Tab-separated table of C-alpha atoms in Angstrom:
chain	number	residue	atom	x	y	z
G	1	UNK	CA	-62.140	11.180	-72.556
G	2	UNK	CA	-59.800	14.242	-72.414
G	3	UNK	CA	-61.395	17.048	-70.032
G	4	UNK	CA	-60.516	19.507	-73.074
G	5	UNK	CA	-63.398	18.709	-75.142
G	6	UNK	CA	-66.863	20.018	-74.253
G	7	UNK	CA	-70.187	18.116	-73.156
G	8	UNK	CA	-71.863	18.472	-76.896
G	9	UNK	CA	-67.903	18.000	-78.755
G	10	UNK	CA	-68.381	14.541	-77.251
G	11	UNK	CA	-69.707	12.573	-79.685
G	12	UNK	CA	-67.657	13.915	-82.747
G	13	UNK	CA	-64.459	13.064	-80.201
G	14	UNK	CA	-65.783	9.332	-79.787
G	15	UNK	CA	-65.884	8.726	-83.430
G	16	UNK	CA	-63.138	10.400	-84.484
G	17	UNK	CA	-61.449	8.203	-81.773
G	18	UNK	CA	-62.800	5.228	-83.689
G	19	UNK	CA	-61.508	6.891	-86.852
G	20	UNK	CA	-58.040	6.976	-85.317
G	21	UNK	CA	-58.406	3.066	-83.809
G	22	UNK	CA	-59.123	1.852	-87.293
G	23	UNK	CA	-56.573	3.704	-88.718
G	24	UNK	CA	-53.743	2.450	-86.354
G	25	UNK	CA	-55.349	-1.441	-86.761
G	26	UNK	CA	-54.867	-1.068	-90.642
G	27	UNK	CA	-51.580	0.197	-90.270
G	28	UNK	CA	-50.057	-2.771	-87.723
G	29	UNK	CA	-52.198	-5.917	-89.123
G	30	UNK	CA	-51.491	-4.617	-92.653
G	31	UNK	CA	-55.196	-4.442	-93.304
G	32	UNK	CA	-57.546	-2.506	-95.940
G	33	UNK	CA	-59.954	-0.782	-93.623
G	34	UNK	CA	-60.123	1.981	-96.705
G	35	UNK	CA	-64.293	2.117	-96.998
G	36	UNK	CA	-64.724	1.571	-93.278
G	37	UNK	CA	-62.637	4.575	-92.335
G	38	UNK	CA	-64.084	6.465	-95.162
G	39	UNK	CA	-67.883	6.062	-94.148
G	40	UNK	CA	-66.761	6.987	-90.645
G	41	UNK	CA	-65.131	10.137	-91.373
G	42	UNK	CA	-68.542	11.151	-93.438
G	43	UNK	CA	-70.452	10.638	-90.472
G	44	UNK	CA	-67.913	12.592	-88.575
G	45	UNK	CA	-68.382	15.232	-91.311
G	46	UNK	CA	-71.916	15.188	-91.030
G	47	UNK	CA	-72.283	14.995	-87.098
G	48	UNK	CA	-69.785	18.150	-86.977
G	49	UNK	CA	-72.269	20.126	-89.694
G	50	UNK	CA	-75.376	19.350	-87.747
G	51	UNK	CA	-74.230	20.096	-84.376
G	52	UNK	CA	-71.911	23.301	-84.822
G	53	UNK	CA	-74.255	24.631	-87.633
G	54	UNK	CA	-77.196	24.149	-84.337
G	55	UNK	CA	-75.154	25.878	-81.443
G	56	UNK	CA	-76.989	28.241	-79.148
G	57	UNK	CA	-75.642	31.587	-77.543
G	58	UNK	CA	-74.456	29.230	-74.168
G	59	UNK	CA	-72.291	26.845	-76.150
G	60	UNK	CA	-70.188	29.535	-78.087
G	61	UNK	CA	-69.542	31.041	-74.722
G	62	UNK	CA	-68.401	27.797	-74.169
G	63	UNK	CA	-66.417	27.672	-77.338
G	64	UNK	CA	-65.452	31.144	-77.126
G	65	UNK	CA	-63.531	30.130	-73.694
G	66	UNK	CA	-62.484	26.552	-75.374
G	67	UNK	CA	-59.481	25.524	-73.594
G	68	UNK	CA	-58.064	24.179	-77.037
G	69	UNK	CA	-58.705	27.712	-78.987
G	70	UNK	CA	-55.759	29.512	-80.518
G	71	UNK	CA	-54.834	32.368	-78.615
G	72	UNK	CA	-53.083	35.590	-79.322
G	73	UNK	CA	-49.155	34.603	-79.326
G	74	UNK	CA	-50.693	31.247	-81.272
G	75	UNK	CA	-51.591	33.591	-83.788
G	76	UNK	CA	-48.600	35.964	-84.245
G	77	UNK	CA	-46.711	33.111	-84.841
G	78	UNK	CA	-48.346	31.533	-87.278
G	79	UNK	CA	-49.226	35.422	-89.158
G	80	UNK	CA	-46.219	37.379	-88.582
G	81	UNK	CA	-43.020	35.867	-90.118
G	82	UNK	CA	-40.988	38.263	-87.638
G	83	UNK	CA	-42.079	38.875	-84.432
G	84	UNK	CA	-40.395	40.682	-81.796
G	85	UNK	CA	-42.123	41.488	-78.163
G	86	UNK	CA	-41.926	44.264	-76.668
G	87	UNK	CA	-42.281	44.466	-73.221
G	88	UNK	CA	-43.672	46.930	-70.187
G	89	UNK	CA	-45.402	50.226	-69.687
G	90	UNK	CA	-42.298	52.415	-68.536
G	91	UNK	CA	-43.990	53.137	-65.038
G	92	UNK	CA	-44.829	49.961	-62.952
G	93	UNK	CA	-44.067	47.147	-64.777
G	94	UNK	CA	-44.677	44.391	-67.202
G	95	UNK	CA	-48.529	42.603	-67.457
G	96	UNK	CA	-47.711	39.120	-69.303
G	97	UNK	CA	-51.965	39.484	-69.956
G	98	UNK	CA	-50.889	41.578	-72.290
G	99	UNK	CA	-48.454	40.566	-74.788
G	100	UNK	CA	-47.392	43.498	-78.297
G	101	UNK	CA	-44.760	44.094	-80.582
G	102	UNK	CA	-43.633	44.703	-84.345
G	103	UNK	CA	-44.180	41.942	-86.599
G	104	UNK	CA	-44.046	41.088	-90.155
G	105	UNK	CA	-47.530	40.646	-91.605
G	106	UNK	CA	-47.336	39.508	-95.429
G	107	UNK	CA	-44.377	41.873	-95.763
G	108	UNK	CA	-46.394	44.724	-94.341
G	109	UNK	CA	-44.285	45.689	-90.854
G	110	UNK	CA	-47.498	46.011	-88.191
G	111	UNK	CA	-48.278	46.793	-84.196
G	112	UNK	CA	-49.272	43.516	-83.466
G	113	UNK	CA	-51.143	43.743	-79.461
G	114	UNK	CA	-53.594	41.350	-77.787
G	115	UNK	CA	-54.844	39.766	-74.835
G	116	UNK	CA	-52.609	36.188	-73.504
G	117	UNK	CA	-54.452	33.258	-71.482
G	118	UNK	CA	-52.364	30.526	-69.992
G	119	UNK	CA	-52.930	26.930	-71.459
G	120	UNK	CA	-52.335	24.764	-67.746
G	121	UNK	CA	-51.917	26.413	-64.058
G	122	UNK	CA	-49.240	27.504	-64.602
G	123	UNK	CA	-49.516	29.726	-67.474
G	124	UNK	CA	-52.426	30.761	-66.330
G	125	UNK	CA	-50.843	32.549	-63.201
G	126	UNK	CA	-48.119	34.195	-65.388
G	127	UNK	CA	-51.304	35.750	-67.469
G	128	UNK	CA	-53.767	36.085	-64.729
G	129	UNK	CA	-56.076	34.069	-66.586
G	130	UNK	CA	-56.023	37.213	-69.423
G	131	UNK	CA	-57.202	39.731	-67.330
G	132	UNK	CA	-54.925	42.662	-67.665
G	133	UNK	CA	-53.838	45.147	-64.718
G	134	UNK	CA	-53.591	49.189	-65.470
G	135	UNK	CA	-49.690	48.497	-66.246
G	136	UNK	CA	-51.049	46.233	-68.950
G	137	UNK	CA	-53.664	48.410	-70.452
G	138	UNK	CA	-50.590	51.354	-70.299
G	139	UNK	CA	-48.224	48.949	-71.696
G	140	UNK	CA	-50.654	48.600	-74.568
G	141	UNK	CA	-51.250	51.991	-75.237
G	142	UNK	CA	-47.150	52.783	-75.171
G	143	UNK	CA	-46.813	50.575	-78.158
G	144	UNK	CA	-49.744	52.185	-80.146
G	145	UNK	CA	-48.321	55.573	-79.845
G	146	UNK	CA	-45.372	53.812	-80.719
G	147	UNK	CA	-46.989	52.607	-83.827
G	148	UNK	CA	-48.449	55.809	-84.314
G	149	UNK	CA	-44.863	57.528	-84.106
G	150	UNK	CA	-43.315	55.160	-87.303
G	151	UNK	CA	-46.880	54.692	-89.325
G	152	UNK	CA	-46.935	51.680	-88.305
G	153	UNK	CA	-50.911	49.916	-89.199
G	154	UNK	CA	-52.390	48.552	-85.572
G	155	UNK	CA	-53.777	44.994	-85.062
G	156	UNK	CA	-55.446	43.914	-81.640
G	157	UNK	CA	-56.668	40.534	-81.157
G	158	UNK	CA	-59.176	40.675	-78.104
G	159	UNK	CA	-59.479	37.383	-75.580
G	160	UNK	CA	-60.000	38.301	-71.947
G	161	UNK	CA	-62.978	37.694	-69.579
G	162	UNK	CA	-62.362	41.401	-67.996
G	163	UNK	CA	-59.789	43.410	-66.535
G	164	UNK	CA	-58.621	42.606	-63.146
G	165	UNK	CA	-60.971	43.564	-60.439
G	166	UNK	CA	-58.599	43.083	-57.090
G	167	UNK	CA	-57.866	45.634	-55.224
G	168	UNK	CA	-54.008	46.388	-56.398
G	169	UNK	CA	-55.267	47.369	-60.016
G	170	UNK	CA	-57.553	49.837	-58.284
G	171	UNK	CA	-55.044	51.408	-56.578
G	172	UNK	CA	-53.049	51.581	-59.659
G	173	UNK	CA	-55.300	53.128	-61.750
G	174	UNK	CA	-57.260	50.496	-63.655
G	175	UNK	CA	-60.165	52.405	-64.600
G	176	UNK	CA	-58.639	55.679	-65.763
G	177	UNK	CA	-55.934	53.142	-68.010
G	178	UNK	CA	-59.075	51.750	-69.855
G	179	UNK	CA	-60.685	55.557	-70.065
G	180	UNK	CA	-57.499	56.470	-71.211
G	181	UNK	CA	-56.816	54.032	-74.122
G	182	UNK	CA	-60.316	54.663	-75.494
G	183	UNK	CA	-59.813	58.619	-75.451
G	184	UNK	CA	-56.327	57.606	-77.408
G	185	UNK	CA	-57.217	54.889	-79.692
G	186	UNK	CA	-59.801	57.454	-81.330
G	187	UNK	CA	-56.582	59.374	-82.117
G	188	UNK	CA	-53.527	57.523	-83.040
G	189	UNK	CA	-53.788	57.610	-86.885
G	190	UNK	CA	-52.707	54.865	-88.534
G	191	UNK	CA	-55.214	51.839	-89.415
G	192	UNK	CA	-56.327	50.160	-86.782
G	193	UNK	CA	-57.864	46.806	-86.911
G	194	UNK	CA	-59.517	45.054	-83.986
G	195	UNK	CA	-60.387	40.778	-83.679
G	196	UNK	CA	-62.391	39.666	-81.275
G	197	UNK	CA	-60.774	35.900	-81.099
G	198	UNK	CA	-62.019	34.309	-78.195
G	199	UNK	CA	-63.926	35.863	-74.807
G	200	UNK	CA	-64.651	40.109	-75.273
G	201	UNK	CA	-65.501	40.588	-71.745
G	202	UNK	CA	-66.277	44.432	-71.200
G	203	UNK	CA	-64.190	47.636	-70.576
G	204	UNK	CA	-61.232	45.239	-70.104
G	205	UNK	CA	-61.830	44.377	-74.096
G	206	UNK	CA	-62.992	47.714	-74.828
G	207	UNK	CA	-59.355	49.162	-73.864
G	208	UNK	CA	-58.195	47.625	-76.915
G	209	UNK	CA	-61.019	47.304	-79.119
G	210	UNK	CA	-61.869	50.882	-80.748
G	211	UNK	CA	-60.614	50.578	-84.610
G	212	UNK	CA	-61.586	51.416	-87.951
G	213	UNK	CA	-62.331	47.757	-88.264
G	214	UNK	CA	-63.741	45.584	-85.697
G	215	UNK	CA	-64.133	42.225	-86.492
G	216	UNK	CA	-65.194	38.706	-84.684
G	217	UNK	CA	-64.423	35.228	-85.438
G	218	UNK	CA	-67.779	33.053	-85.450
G	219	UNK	CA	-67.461	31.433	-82.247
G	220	UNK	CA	-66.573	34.705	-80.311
G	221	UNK	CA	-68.016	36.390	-78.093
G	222	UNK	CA	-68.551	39.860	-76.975
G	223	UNK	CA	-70.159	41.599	-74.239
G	224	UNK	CA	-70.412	44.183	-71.414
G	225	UNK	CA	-71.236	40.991	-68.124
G	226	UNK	CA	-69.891	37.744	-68.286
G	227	UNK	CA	-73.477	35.360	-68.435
G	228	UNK	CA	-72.787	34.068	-64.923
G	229	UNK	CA	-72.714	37.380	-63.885
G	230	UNK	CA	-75.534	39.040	-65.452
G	231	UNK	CA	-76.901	35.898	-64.211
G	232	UNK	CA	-76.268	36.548	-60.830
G	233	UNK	CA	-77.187	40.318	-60.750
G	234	UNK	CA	-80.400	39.690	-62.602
G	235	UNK	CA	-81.546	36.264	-60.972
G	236	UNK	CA	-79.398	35.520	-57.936
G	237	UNK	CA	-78.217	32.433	-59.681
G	238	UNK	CA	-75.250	32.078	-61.767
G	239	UNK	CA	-77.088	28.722	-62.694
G	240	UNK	CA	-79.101	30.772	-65.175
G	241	UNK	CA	-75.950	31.672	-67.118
G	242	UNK	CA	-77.362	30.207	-70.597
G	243	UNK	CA	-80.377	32.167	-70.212
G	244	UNK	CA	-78.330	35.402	-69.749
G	245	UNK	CA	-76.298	34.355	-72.690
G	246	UNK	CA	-79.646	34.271	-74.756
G	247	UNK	CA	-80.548	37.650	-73.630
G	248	UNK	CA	-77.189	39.489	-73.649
G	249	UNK	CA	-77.043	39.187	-77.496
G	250	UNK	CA	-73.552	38.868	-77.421
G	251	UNK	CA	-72.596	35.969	-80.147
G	252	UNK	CA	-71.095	37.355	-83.291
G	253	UNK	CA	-74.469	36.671	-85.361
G	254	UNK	CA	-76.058	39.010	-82.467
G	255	UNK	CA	-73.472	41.907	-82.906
G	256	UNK	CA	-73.454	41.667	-87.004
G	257	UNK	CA	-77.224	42.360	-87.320
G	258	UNK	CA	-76.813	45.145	-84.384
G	259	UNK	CA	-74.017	47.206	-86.529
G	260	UNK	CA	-71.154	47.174	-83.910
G	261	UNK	CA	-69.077	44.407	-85.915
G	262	UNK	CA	-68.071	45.442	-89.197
G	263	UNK	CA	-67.764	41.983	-90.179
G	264	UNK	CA	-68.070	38.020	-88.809
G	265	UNK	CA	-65.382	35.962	-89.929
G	266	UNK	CA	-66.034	32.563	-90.279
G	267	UNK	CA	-64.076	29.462	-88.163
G	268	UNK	CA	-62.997	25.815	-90.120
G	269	UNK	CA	-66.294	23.479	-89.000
G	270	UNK	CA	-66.033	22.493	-85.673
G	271	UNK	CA	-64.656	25.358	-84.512
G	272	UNK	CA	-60.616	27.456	-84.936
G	273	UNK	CA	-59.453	24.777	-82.104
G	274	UNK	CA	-59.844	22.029	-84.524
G	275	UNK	CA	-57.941	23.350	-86.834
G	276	UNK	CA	-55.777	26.615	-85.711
G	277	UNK	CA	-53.552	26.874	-88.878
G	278	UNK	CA	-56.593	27.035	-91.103
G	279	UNK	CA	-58.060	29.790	-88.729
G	280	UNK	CA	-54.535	31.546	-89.295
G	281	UNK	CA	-54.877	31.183	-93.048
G	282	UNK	CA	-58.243	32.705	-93.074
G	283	UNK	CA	-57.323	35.369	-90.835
G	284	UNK	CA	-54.229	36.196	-93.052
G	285	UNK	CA	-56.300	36.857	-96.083
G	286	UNK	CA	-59.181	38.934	-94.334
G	287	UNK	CA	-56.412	41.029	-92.279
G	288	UNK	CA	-54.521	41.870	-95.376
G	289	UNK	CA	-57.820	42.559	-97.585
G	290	UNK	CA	-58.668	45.116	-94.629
G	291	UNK	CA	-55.522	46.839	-93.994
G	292	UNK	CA	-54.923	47.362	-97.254
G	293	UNK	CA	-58.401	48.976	-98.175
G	294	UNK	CA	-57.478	50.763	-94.660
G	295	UNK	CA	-54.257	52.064	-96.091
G	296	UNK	CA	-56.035	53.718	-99.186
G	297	UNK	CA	-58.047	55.879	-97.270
G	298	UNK	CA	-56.617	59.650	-96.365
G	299	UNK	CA	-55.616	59.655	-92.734
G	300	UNK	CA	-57.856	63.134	-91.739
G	301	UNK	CA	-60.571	60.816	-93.623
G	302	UNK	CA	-59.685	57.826	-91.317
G	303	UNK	CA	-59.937	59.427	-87.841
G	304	UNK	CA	-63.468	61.323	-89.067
G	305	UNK	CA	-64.664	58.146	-89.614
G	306	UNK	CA	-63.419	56.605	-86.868
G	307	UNK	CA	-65.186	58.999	-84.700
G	308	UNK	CA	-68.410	58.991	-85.952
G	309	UNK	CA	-68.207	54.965	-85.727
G	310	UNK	CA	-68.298	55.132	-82.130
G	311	UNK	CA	-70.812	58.375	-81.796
G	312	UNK	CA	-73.114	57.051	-83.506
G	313	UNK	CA	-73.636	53.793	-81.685
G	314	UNK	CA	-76.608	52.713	-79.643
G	315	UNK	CA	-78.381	56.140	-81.182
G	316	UNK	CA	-82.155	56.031	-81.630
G	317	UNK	CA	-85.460	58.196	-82.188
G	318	UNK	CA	-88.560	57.875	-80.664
G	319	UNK	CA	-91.161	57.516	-83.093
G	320	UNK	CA	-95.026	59.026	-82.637
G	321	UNK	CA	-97.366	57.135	-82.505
């Protein structure tokens, strides 16, 4: 069986496979395999309900890093009937883990930014697996003061396991970039609307994840440690990654019932990789719906809000006993 598909996708894959056998077999021997293929695919139906309706905090990590998911550029072009990218940060150079540019959203021209994994080896050394250097983080910022500049509404999509930890992106600045785009994103004002679509690993998905709107797709995840290593750092064993997972809180269910999502948006069953251009539809609809309630509100009125968002988070009172 293909290595893309996860231990617990398995047996979905082996009878849709069957699904696809018949299917073929009618079609060459000119046979009428109609109610045979169509009791299969409701026990495909049913065996995707019961197991993604069942998943625990571990296998939407899993999901959330799915090698099949849609990723950011998957997105803008199946959302943005123009598209054009826009490239570096005007003082090192240009981070491909970071791809942004103006698009065409539903006829409404947007800032369109996000993080970009690789899909083989390849790819994935163009990207750096997603994890941004400072120049990417700068690059990022460039075009939302751009967007700022023209009025332009600002849409992130977040998917990275962390910014870059080596030691070149320290010496460049990586931690000041990150400080920096939070301090910023508080002020550009124009609407800005933030989707957690795959992995939101820490300050590297915090540095483009403060909006008026943030939002997570069901299978997402979001989080200050990766579960391996909060795993390691708490029991020496990166083994214990689904127990960290558990603990961390960081599925999308977690985050909505904690008040730091605004909203959860939900993925086709079985997950966006099974069927990205359904995702895409969704996402269409709920972006629109949110930019343009976004749009209606005064942009002093915006920022305010904006601001208090973020103060007020993780506040609490002691209570006497």
């Amino acid at each position: 069986m293909n290595r893309d598909w996860l231990e617990f996708e398995r047996p979905i894959v082996e009878l849709e496979t069957k699904i696809g056998e018949l299917r073929d077999l009618a079609g060459t021997k000119g046979m009428d395999m109609t109610r045979e293929i169509e009791s299969l695919e409701r026990q495909a139906e049913k065996l995707r309900g019961d197991i993604y309706s069942k998943l625990t905090p571990w296998q939407r990590v899993q999901l959330a890093r799915h090698p099949r998911r849609p990723y950011t550029l998957d997105y803008i072009e199946a959302l943005c009937e123009e598209f054009t990218e826009l490239h570096g940060d005007r003082l090192f150079g240009d981070d491909r883990a970071i791809v942004g540019g103006m698009g065409l959203l539903a006829g409404r021209q947007v800032m369109v930014i996000g993080h970009q994994k690789g899909r083989n080896t390849k790819e994935n050394l163009l990207r750096n697996f997603g994890m941004p250097h400072p120049e990417g983080y700068r690059k990022a910022l460039r075009l939302m003061q751009l967007a700022g500049k023209f009025g332009r509404p600002i849409i992130t999509f977040i998917d990275t396991p962390g910014a870059y930890p080596g030691v070149d992106a320290e010496k460049r600045g990586q931690s000041e970039a990150i400080a920096r785009n939070l301090r910023e994103m508080v002020r550009i004002a124009v609407p800005i609307v933030v989707v957690v679509i795959g992995e939101g690993g820490s300050g590297g998905a915090l540095a483009l994840a403060v909006g008026d709107r943030v939002l997570m797709l069901e299978n997402s995840i979001y989080s200050v440690i990766s579960p391996e290593g909060c795993a390691a750092i708490l029991w020496g064993d990166r083994a214990e990654a689904p127990r960290a997972a558990e603990a961390l809180k960081l599925t999308a269910t977690d985050l909505d019932e904690l008040q730091l999502i605004d909203r959860v948006i939900q993925e086709p069953n079985g997950g966006a990789h099974r069927d990205p251009l359904a995702m895409a539809d969704v996402l269409r609809d709920v972006l629109g719906a949110e930019l343009e309630s976004l749009e209606r509100t005064p942009i002093d009125e915006l920022l305010e809000n904006r601001f208090q968002k973020y103060l007020h988070m993780g506040v609490f009172a002691d209570a006497e006993t």
